[in-house]
Amino acid sequence: MKGKNVYLREFKIDDWHDVHAYASLERVCRYQTWGPNNEKNSQNYVKQAIADARKCPRTRFAFAIALKNRERVVGAAELVIDSANSSGAIGYIVHPDYWGQGVATEAATCLIDDGFNRLKLHRIWATCDSRNIASAKVLKKVGMQQEGRLRDHLRLSDGWRDSFVFGLLEDERSRL
């Protein structure tokens, strides 16, 4: 999948080095239930993404985010399908060297386009930590509406996290 400046591709086993470059950073994992990763964690993430790509039917689409004309991985983007409800949840993570450059926005747009166009989903949604203003901005920028707040939704290393819930329906996407 391609955006203007980024493309999403399947992971390759050697990508774990690039994944580890961002997943080992505390500031990247601040709002996540995982991390900071050690090398084994990063290797296992890539191995699991590759294994999930081989499943049929596939319910987890974990992609490496790369910049156009470069092979280096600068982040990851995922779409997890709930086929019973024709919905999918998206997520993304980007190396801080690329924060504020539209990488997450383009990756989320690619996931949404794929979810509605190829996978024929009815609804795509996402959550983000209520303190993560940058991620909330990305979700709004790609056309999602904030639908609510889940209180004490996830346990992080520093305590409970409230999560904002965002969503987009297929008929809303066609109006954007």
Short mmCIF file of N, CA and C in Angstrom, two decimals:
data_model
loop_
_atom_site.label_atom_id
_atom_site.label_comp_id
_atom_site.label_asym_id
_atom_site.label_seq_id
_atom_site.Cartn_x
_atom_site.Cartn_y
_atom_site.Cartn_z
N MET A 1 0.85 -1.17 0.00
CA MET A 1 0.00 0.00 0.00
C MET A 1 0.89 1.23 0.00
N LYS A 2 0.50 2.19 -0.79
CA LYS A 2 1.33 3.37 -0.92
C LYS A 2 0.56 4.64 -0.60
N GLY A 3 1.24 5.53 0.10
CA GLY A 3 0.76 6.88 0.32
C GLY A 3 1.62 7.81 -0.52
N LYS A 4 1.53 9.08 -0.25
CA LYS A 4 2.32 10.06 -1.00
C LYS A 4 3.81 9.92 -0.70
N ASN A 5 4.14 9.74 0.56
CA ASN A 5 5.55 9.69 0.97
C ASN A 5 5.95 8.39 1.66
N VAL A 6 4.99 7.55 2.00
CA VAL A 6 5.30 6.30 2.69
C VAL A 6 4.63 5.13 1.97
N TYR A 7 5.10 3.95 2.28
CA TYR A 7 4.40 2.75 1.83
C TYR A 7 4.42 1.73 2.95
N LEU A 8 3.39 0.90 2.95
CA LEU A 8 3.28 -0.17 3.92
C LEU A 8 3.59 -1.47 3.20
N ARG A 9 4.43 -2.27 3.81
CA ARG A 9 4.81 -3.55 3.22
C ARG A 9 4.84 -4.61 4.30
N GLU A 10 4.83 -5.86 3.86
CA GLU A 10 4.95 -6.98 4.81
C GLU A 10 6.33 -6.91 5.48
N PHE A 11 6.39 -7.37 6.71
CA PHE A 11 7.66 -7.43 7.43
C PHE A 11 8.55 -8.52 6.86
N LYS A 12 9.86 -8.28 6.94
CA LYS A 12 10.89 -9.27 6.65
C LYS A 12 11.65 -9.52 7.95
N ILE A 13 12.20 -10.68 8.09
CA ILE A 13 12.83 -11.08 9.36
C ILE A 13 13.90 -10.09 9.83
N ASP A 14 14.66 -9.53 8.91
CA ASP A 14 15.73 -8.59 9.30
C ASP A 14 15.21 -7.22 9.74
N ASP A 15 13.93 -6.98 9.58
CA ASP A 15 13.36 -5.69 9.98
C ASP A 15 13.39 -5.48 11.49
N TRP A 16 13.64 -6.53 12.24
CA TRP A 16 13.60 -6.38 13.69
C TRP A 16 14.60 -5.34 14.18
N HIS A 17 15.70 -5.15 13.47
CA HIS A 17 16.70 -4.14 13.87
C HIS A 17 16.08 -2.74 13.84
N ASP A 18 15.37 -2.44 12.75
CA ASP A 18 14.72 -1.13 12.64
C ASP A 18 13.57 -0.99 13.63
N VAL A 19 12.82 -2.07 13.84
CA VAL A 19 11.75 -2.05 14.83
C VAL A 19 12.34 -1.76 16.21
N HIS A 20 13.44 -2.41 16.51
CA HIS A 20 14.06 -2.23 17.82
C HIS A 20 14.56 -0.80 18.01
N ALA A 21 14.95 -0.15 16.93
CA ALA A 21 15.45 1.22 17.03
C ALA A 21 14.41 2.17 17.62
N TYR A 22 13.13 1.93 17.37
CA TYR A 22 12.10 2.77 17.99
C TYR A 22 11.40 2.09 19.16
N ALA A 23 11.19 0.78 19.09
CA ALA A 23 10.44 0.07 20.13
C ALA A 23 11.21 -0.05 21.43
N SER A 24 12.49 0.23 21.41
CA SER A 24 13.30 0.18 22.63
C SER A 24 13.33 1.53 23.35
N LEU A 25 12.71 2.54 22.76
CA LEU A 25 12.73 3.88 23.33
C LEU A 25 11.53 4.10 24.26
N GLU A 26 11.82 4.54 25.47
CA GLU A 26 10.75 4.75 26.45
C GLU A 26 9.72 5.76 25.96
N ARG A 27 10.15 6.83 25.31
CA ARG A 27 9.18 7.85 24.88
C ARG A 27 8.24 7.34 23.79
N VAL A 28 8.67 6.33 23.03
CA VAL A 28 7.80 5.73 22.02
C VAL A 28 6.74 4.85 22.69
N CYS A 29 7.12 4.19 23.75
CA CYS A 29 6.24 3.22 24.43
C CYS A 29 5.42 3.85 25.55
N ARG A 30 5.57 5.12 25.77
CA ARG A 30 4.95 5.79 26.92
C ARG A 30 3.46 5.49 27.05
N TYR A 31 2.74 5.46 25.95
CA TYR A 31 1.29 5.27 25.98
C TYR A 31 0.88 3.85 25.60
N GLN A 32 1.82 2.92 25.60
CA GLN A 32 1.56 1.55 25.15
C GLN A 32 1.56 0.58 26.34
N THR A 33 0.95 -0.57 26.13
CA THR A 33 0.95 -1.60 27.16
C THR A 33 2.23 -2.44 27.10
N TRP A 34 3.06 -2.21 26.10
CA TRP A 34 4.29 -2.97 25.91
C TRP A 34 5.48 -2.01 25.97
N GLY A 35 6.65 -2.60 26.09
CA GLY A 35 7.89 -1.85 25.96
C GLY A 35 8.31 -1.14 27.23
N PRO A 36 9.49 -0.54 27.12
CA PRO A 36 10.41 -0.59 25.98
C PRO A 36 10.90 -2.02 25.73
N ASN A 37 11.04 -2.32 24.45
CA ASN A 37 11.43 -3.67 24.04
C ASN A 37 12.90 -3.95 24.28
N ASN A 38 13.19 -5.21 24.60
CA ASN A 38 14.56 -5.69 24.47
C ASN A 38 14.65 -6.31 23.07
N GLU A 39 15.83 -6.76 22.68
CA GLU A 39 16.01 -7.30 21.32
C GLU A 39 15.08 -8.48 21.04
N LYS A 40 14.92 -9.34 22.02
CA LYS A 40 14.06 -10.52 21.84
C LYS A 40 12.61 -10.11 21.60
N ASN A 41 12.12 -9.09 22.33
CA ASN A 41 10.76 -8.60 22.11
C ASN A 41 10.57 -8.11 20.68
N SER A 42 11.53 -7.36 20.17
CA SER A 42 11.45 -6.82 18.81
C SER A 42 11.51 -7.94 17.78
N GLN A 43 12.38 -8.92 18.01
CA GLN A 43 12.45 -10.07 17.11
C GLN A 43 11.12 -10.83 17.11
N ASN A 44 10.55 -11.04 18.28
CA ASN A 44 9.29 -11.78 18.39
C ASN A 44 8.15 -11.04 17.72
N TYR A 45 8.13 -9.71 17.82
CA TYR A 45 7.08 -8.93 17.16
C TYR A 45 7.13 -9.17 15.65
N VAL A 46 8.31 -9.07 15.08
CA VAL A 46 8.46 -9.26 13.63
C VAL A 46 8.10 -10.70 13.24
N LYS A 47 8.57 -11.66 14.00
CA LYS A 47 8.24 -13.07 13.71
C LYS A 47 6.72 -13.30 13.76
N GLN A 48 6.05 -12.71 14.74
CA GLN A 48 4.60 -12.88 14.85
C GLN A 48 3.88 -12.20 13.69
N ALA A 49 4.35 -11.03 13.28
CA ALA A 49 3.73 -10.33 12.14
C ALA A 49 3.87 -11.17 10.87
N ILE A 50 5.02 -11.80 10.68
CA ILE A 50 5.23 -12.66 9.51
C ILE A 50 4.34 -13.89 9.59
N ALA A 51 4.24 -14.49 10.76
CA ALA A 51 3.37 -15.66 10.94
C ALA A 51 1.90 -15.30 10.70
N ASP A 52 1.47 -14.14 11.21
CA ASP A 52 0.08 -13.71 11.02
C ASP A 52 -0.23 -13.46 9.55
N ALA A 53 0.75 -13.03 8.78
CA ALA A 53 0.54 -12.77 7.35
C ALA A 53 0.27 -14.07 6.58
N ARG A 54 0.67 -15.19 7.12
CA ARG A 54 0.49 -16.48 6.46
C ARG A 54 -0.83 -17.16 6.81
N LYS A 55 -1.53 -16.63 7.80
CA LYS A 55 -2.77 -17.27 8.25
C LYS A 55 -3.89 -17.05 7.23
N CYS A 56 -4.76 -18.03 7.17
CA CYS A 56 -5.90 -17.93 6.27
C CYS A 56 -7.13 -18.45 7.00
N PRO A 57 -8.12 -17.65 7.25
CA PRO A 57 -8.19 -16.26 6.84
C PRO A 57 -7.29 -15.39 7.72
N ARG A 58 -6.84 -14.34 7.15
CA ARG A 58 -5.97 -13.42 7.86
C ARG A 58 -6.82 -12.41 8.62
N THR A 59 -6.52 -12.25 9.89
CA THR A 59 -7.27 -11.30 10.70
C THR A 59 -6.39 -10.17 11.24
N ARG A 60 -5.08 -10.31 11.14
CA ARG A 60 -4.17 -9.26 11.60
C ARG A 60 -3.24 -8.90 10.45
N PHE A 61 -3.31 -7.65 10.07
CA PHE A 61 -2.45 -7.13 9.01
C PHE A 61 -1.46 -6.17 9.65
N ALA A 62 -0.27 -6.67 9.96
CA ALA A 62 0.78 -5.85 10.56
C ALA A 62 1.79 -5.53 9.47
N PHE A 63 1.98 -4.26 9.21
CA PHE A 63 2.85 -3.82 8.13
C PHE A 63 4.00 -2.97 8.64
N ALA A 64 5.12 -3.08 7.97
CA ALA A 64 6.23 -2.17 8.19
C ALA A 64 5.93 -0.87 7.46
N ILE A 65 6.21 0.26 8.08
CA ILE A 65 6.09 1.55 7.42
C ILE A 65 7.48 1.95 6.95
N ALA A 66 7.61 2.22 5.67
CA ALA A 66 8.88 2.67 5.09
C ALA A 66 8.63 3.94 4.30
N LEU A 67 9.66 4.74 4.17
CA LEU A 67 9.56 5.93 3.33
C LEU A 67 9.77 5.51 1.89
N LYS A 68 9.13 6.21 0.97
CA LYS A 68 9.29 5.88 -0.44
C LYS A 68 10.77 5.98 -0.82
N ASN A 69 11.18 5.08 -1.67
CA ASN A 69 12.56 5.01 -2.17
C ASN A 69 13.57 4.63 -1.09
N ARG A 70 13.08 4.13 0.06
CA ARG A 70 13.98 3.66 1.12
C ARG A 70 13.41 2.38 1.68
N GLU A 71 14.27 1.50 2.06
CA GLU A 71 13.83 0.21 2.59
C GLU A 71 13.73 0.23 4.11
N ARG A 72 14.40 1.20 4.75
CA ARG A 72 14.44 1.25 6.21
C ARG A 72 13.04 1.40 6.79
N VAL A 73 12.74 0.62 7.83
CA VAL A 73 11.46 0.68 8.51
C VAL A 73 11.49 1.82 9.52
N VAL A 74 10.49 2.69 9.44
CA VAL A 74 10.41 3.83 10.36
C VAL A 74 9.22 3.71 11.32
N GLY A 75 8.48 2.59 11.20
CA GLY A 75 7.35 2.38 12.09
C GLY A 75 6.57 1.15 11.70
N ALA A 76 5.44 0.98 12.34
CA ALA A 76 4.56 -0.16 12.06
C ALA A 76 3.12 0.32 12.07
N ALA A 77 2.29 -0.33 11.27
CA ALA A 77 0.86 -0.02 11.20
C ALA A 77 0.10 -1.33 11.17
N GLU A 78 -1.02 -1.38 11.87
CA GLU A 78 -1.79 -2.62 11.95
C GLU A 78 -3.27 -2.38 11.75
N LEU A 79 -3.90 -3.37 11.16
CA LEU A 79 -5.35 -3.44 11.03
C LEU A 79 -5.75 -4.83 11.51
N VAL A 80 -6.55 -4.89 12.55
CA VAL A 80 -7.01 -6.16 13.11
C VAL A 80 -8.50 -6.28 12.83
N ILE A 81 -8.87 -7.36 12.15
CA ILE A 81 -10.23 -7.55 11.66
C ILE A 81 -11.10 -8.33 12.64
N ASP A 82 -12.32 -7.86 12.81
CA ASP A 82 -13.38 -8.58 13.50
C ASP A 82 -14.41 -8.89 12.41
N SER A 83 -14.24 -10.05 11.76
CA SER A 83 -15.08 -10.37 10.60
C SER A 83 -16.55 -10.53 10.97
N ALA A 84 -16.85 -10.99 12.17
CA ALA A 84 -18.25 -11.17 12.58
C ALA A 84 -19.01 -9.85 12.58
N ASN A 85 -18.30 -8.76 12.81
CA ASN A 85 -18.93 -7.45 12.86
C ASN A 85 -18.49 -6.53 11.72
N SER A 86 -17.77 -7.09 10.75
CA SER A 86 -17.30 -6.32 9.60
C SER A 86 -16.61 -5.02 10.02
N SER A 87 -15.75 -5.16 11.03
CA SER A 87 -15.04 -3.98 11.53
C SER A 87 -13.56 -4.29 11.68
N GLY A 88 -12.80 -3.24 11.83
CA GLY A 88 -11.38 -3.40 12.02
C GLY A 88 -10.83 -2.29 12.90
N ALA A 89 -9.82 -2.63 13.70
CA ALA A 89 -9.15 -1.67 14.57
C ALA A 89 -7.78 -1.36 13.99
N ILE A 90 -7.45 -0.08 13.91
CA ILE A 90 -6.13 0.30 13.41
C ILE A 90 -5.25 0.80 14.54
N GLY A 91 -3.96 0.71 14.29
CA GLY A 91 -2.95 1.24 15.19
C GLY A 91 -1.69 1.53 14.42
N TYR A 92 -0.84 2.36 14.98
CA TYR A 92 0.41 2.74 14.31
C TYR A 92 1.40 3.19 15.36
N ILE A 93 2.66 3.07 15.02
CA ILE A 93 3.75 3.54 15.87
C ILE A 93 4.86 4.00 14.94
N VAL A 94 5.50 5.11 15.27
CA VAL A 94 6.49 5.71 14.37
C VAL A 94 7.73 6.10 15.17
N HIS A 95 8.88 5.90 14.56
CA HIS A 95 10.16 6.32 15.16
C HIS A 95 10.10 7.82 15.41
N PRO A 96 10.55 8.30 16.57
CA PRO A 96 10.46 9.74 16.87
C PRO A 96 11.20 10.65 15.89
N ASP A 97 12.19 10.14 15.17
CA ASP A 97 12.86 10.96 14.16
C ASP A 97 11.90 11.38 13.05
N TYR A 98 10.75 10.72 12.96
CA TYR A 98 9.78 10.99 11.89
C TYR A 98 8.45 11.53 12.42
N TRP A 99 8.40 11.84 13.71
CA TRP A 99 7.19 12.43 14.29
C TRP A 99 6.95 13.80 13.65
N GLY A 100 5.70 14.14 13.46
CA GLY A 100 5.34 15.46 12.94
C GLY A 100 5.55 15.62 11.44
N GLN A 101 5.82 14.52 10.74
CA GLN A 101 6.08 14.60 9.30
C GLN A 101 4.97 13.94 8.47
N GLY A 102 3.87 13.59 9.09
CA GLY A 102 2.75 13.02 8.36
C GLY A 102 2.83 11.52 8.13
N VAL A 103 3.83 10.86 8.69
CA VAL A 103 4.02 9.43 8.48
C VAL A 103 2.84 8.64 9.06
N ALA A 104 2.46 8.92 10.31
CA ALA A 104 1.35 8.20 10.93
C ALA A 104 0.04 8.48 10.19
N THR A 105 -0.15 9.70 9.77
CA THR A 105 -1.37 10.07 9.04
C THR A 105 -1.48 9.29 7.73
N GLU A 106 -0.38 9.22 6.98
CA GLU A 106 -0.40 8.48 5.72
C GLU A 106 -0.59 6.98 5.95
N ALA A 107 0.05 6.45 6.98
CA ALA A 107 -0.09 5.02 7.28
C ALA A 107 -1.54 4.71 7.66
N ALA A 108 -2.14 5.54 8.52
CA ALA A 108 -3.53 5.32 8.94
C ALA A 108 -4.46 5.43 7.74
N THR A 109 -4.20 6.37 6.85
CA THR A 109 -5.02 6.53 5.64
C THR A 109 -4.94 5.29 4.77
N CYS A 110 -3.74 4.73 4.60
CA CYS A 110 -3.58 3.50 3.82
C CYS A 110 -4.38 2.35 4.43
N LEU A 111 -4.32 2.21 5.76
CA LEU A 111 -5.06 1.15 6.43
C LEU A 111 -6.56 1.32 6.25
N ILE A 112 -7.03 2.54 6.39
CA ILE A 112 -8.46 2.82 6.25
C ILE A 112 -8.91 2.54 4.82
N ASP A 113 -8.15 3.02 3.84
CA ASP A 113 -8.50 2.77 2.44
C ASP A 113 -8.56 1.27 2.15
N ASP A 114 -7.58 0.53 2.63
CA ASP A 114 -7.54 -0.91 2.41
C ASP A 114 -8.73 -1.60 3.11
N GLY A 115 -9.00 -1.17 4.32
CA GLY A 115 -10.10 -1.76 5.08
C GLY A 115 -11.45 -1.57 4.40
N PHE A 116 -11.70 -0.38 3.89
CA PHE A 116 -12.98 -0.12 3.24
C PHE A 116 -13.02 -0.62 1.80
N ASN A 117 -11.96 -0.41 1.04
CA ASN A 117 -11.97 -0.73 -0.39
C ASN A 117 -11.77 -2.21 -0.68
N ARG A 118 -10.72 -2.80 -0.12
CA ARG A 118 -10.41 -4.19 -0.42
C ARG A 118 -11.12 -5.17 0.51
N LEU A 119 -11.12 -4.86 1.80
CA LEU A 119 -11.69 -5.78 2.77
C LEU A 119 -13.18 -5.57 3.00
N LYS A 120 -13.72 -4.50 2.45
CA LYS A 120 -15.17 -4.22 2.50
C LYS A 120 -15.71 -4.15 3.94
N LEU A 121 -14.95 -3.50 4.82
CA LEU A 121 -15.39 -3.34 6.19
C LEU A 121 -16.49 -2.29 6.28
N HIS A 122 -17.30 -2.40 7.31
CA HIS A 122 -18.35 -1.43 7.59
C HIS A 122 -17.86 -0.32 8.51
N ARG A 123 -16.97 -0.68 9.45
CA ARG A 123 -16.51 0.27 10.47
C ARG A 123 -15.04 0.05 10.74
N ILE A 124 -14.32 1.15 10.89
CA ILE A 124 -12.91 1.09 11.32
C ILE A 124 -12.79 2.01 12.53
N TRP A 125 -12.09 1.51 13.54
CA TRP A 125 -11.99 2.26 14.78
C TRP A 125 -10.57 2.19 15.33
N ALA A 126 -10.33 3.03 16.33
CA ALA A 126 -9.01 3.08 16.97
C ALA A 126 -9.18 3.63 18.38
N THR A 127 -8.22 3.32 19.22
CA THR A 127 -8.15 3.95 20.53
C THR A 127 -6.79 4.63 20.65
N CYS A 128 -6.73 5.61 21.51
CA CYS A 128 -5.43 6.20 21.87
C CYS A 128 -5.52 6.69 23.31
N ASP A 129 -4.39 6.71 23.96
CA ASP A 129 -4.30 7.22 25.32
C ASP A 129 -4.85 8.65 25.32
N SER A 130 -5.65 8.99 26.31
CA SER A 130 -6.25 10.32 26.36
C SER A 130 -5.21 11.43 26.49
N ARG A 131 -3.99 11.09 26.90
CA ARG A 131 -2.92 12.08 27.01
C ARG A 131 -2.14 12.23 25.71
N ASN A 132 -2.38 11.33 24.76
CA ASN A 132 -1.61 11.33 23.51
C ASN A 132 -2.27 12.24 22.48
N ILE A 133 -2.03 13.52 22.63
CA ILE A 133 -2.65 14.54 21.78
C ILE A 133 -2.28 14.35 20.32
N ALA A 134 -1.03 13.98 20.04
CA ALA A 134 -0.59 13.81 18.66
C ALA A 134 -1.36 12.69 17.96
N SER A 135 -1.56 11.59 18.64
CA SER A 135 -2.29 10.47 18.03
C SER A 135 -3.75 10.83 17.82
N ALA A 136 -4.36 11.53 18.76
CA ALA A 136 -5.74 11.97 18.59
C ALA A 136 -5.87 12.89 17.38
N LYS A 137 -4.89 13.74 17.16
CA LYS A 137 -4.90 14.62 15.99
C LYS A 137 -4.83 13.82 14.70
N VAL A 138 -3.99 12.78 14.67
CA VAL A 138 -3.89 11.92 13.49
C VAL A 138 -5.24 11.30 13.18
N LEU A 139 -5.89 10.75 14.20
CA LEU A 139 -7.16 10.07 13.99
C LEU A 139 -8.24 11.03 13.49
N LYS A 140 -8.24 12.24 13.99
CA LYS A 140 -9.19 13.25 13.50
C LYS A 140 -8.85 13.65 12.06
N LYS A 141 -7.56 13.78 11.78
CA LYS A 141 -7.12 14.20 10.45
C LYS A 141 -7.52 13.19 9.37
N VAL A 142 -7.58 11.90 9.71
CA VAL A 142 -7.96 10.88 8.72
C VAL A 142 -9.47 10.70 8.64
N GLY A 143 -10.21 11.54 9.34
CA GLY A 143 -11.66 11.55 9.21
C GLY A 143 -12.43 10.83 10.30
N MET A 144 -11.74 10.32 11.30
CA MET A 144 -12.43 9.61 12.37
C MET A 144 -13.08 10.60 13.34
N GLN A 145 -14.17 10.16 13.93
CA GLN A 145 -14.85 10.96 14.95
C GLN A 145 -14.55 10.37 16.31
N GLN A 146 -14.34 11.25 17.28
CA GLN A 146 -14.19 10.75 18.65
C GLN A 146 -15.56 10.32 19.14
N GLU A 147 -15.66 9.06 19.53
CA GLU A 147 -16.93 8.47 19.93
C GLU A 147 -17.09 8.37 21.44
N GLY A 148 -16.00 8.48 22.16
CA GLY A 148 -16.12 8.37 23.61
C GLY A 148 -14.78 8.21 24.29
N ARG A 149 -14.88 7.91 25.57
CA ARG A 149 -13.70 7.73 26.42
C ARG A 149 -13.94 6.49 27.28
N LEU A 150 -12.97 5.60 27.26
CA LEU A 150 -13.01 4.41 28.13
C LEU A 150 -12.13 4.72 29.34
N ARG A 151 -12.74 4.75 30.52
CA ARG A 151 -12.00 5.08 31.74
C ARG A 151 -11.24 3.86 32.25
N ASP A 152 -10.01 4.10 32.71
CA ASP A 152 -9.15 3.02 33.23
C ASP A 152 -9.20 1.80 32.31
N HIS A 153 -9.02 2.04 31.03
CA HIS A 153 -9.17 1.03 29.99
C HIS A 153 -8.02 0.03 29.95
N LEU A 154 -6.80 0.53 30.07
CA LEU A 154 -5.62 -0.34 29.98
C LEU A 154 -4.66 -0.03 31.11
N ARG A 155 -3.97 -1.07 31.58
CA ARG A 155 -2.97 -0.87 32.62
C ARG A 155 -1.60 -0.68 31.97
N LEU A 156 -0.99 0.45 32.25
CA LEU A 156 0.37 0.74 31.79
C LEU A 156 1.31 0.63 32.98
N SER A 157 2.60 0.78 32.70
CA SER A 157 3.58 0.65 33.78
C SER A 157 3.41 1.75 34.84
N ASP A 158 2.86 2.91 34.45
CA ASP A 158 2.69 4.01 35.40
C ASP A 158 1.26 4.13 35.93
N GLY A 159 0.43 3.13 35.69
CA GLY A 159 -0.94 3.15 36.20
C GLY A 159 -1.95 2.93 35.09
N TRP A 160 -3.20 3.20 35.37
CA TRP A 160 -4.28 2.96 34.42
C TRP A 160 -4.35 4.05 33.38
N ARG A 161 -4.75 3.66 32.19
CA ARG A 161 -4.86 4.58 31.06
C ARG A 161 -6.32 4.74 30.67
N ASP A 162 -6.74 5.99 30.50
CA ASP A 162 -8.02 6.27 29.84
C ASP A 162 -7.74 6.26 28.34
N SER A 163 -8.67 5.75 27.58
CA SER A 163 -8.52 5.71 26.12
C SER A 163 -9.65 6.46 25.45
N PHE A 164 -9.30 7.28 24.46
CA PHE A 164 -10.30 7.86 23.58
C PHE A 164 -10.61 6.82 22.51
N VAL A 165 -11.87 6.73 22.11
CA VAL A 165 -12.30 5.82 21.05
C VAL A 165 -12.69 6.68 19.85
N PHE A 166 -12.15 6.32 18.70
CA PHE A 166 -12.46 7.00 17.45
C PHE A 166 -13.05 5.99 16.48
N GLY A 167 -13.92 6.43 15.59
CA GLY A 167 -14.49 5.53 14.61
C GLY A 167 -14.84 6.23 13.31
N LEU A 168 -14.94 5.41 12.27
CA LEU A 168 -15.31 5.88 10.94
C LEU A 168 -16.12 4.79 10.27
N LEU A 169 -17.29 5.16 9.72
CA LEU A 169 -18.13 4.21 9.02
C LEU A 169 -17.90 4.32 7.52
N GLU A 170 -18.18 3.23 6.80
CA GLU A 170 -17.91 3.19 5.37
C GLU A 170 -18.62 4.31 4.62
N ASP A 171 -19.86 4.63 4.97
CA ASP A 171 -20.56 5.69 4.24
C ASP A 171 -20.01 7.08 4.59
N GLU A 172 -19.41 7.23 5.77
CA GLU A 172 -18.76 8.49 6.12
C GLU A 172 -17.47 8.68 5.33
N ARG A 173 -16.75 7.61 5.11
CA ARG A 173 -15.49 7.68 4.37
C ARG A 173 -15.72 8.18 2.95
N SER A 174 -16.81 7.76 2.33
CA SER A 174 -17.07 8.17 0.96
C SER A 174 -17.41 9.65 0.86
N ARG A 175 -17.75 10.28 1.98
CA ARG A 175 -18.08 11.71 1.97
C ARG A 175 -16.88 12.60 2.28
N LEU A 176 -15.74 11.99 2.61
CA LEU A 176 -14.55 12.79 2.95
C LEU A 176 -13.85 13.30 1.73
#
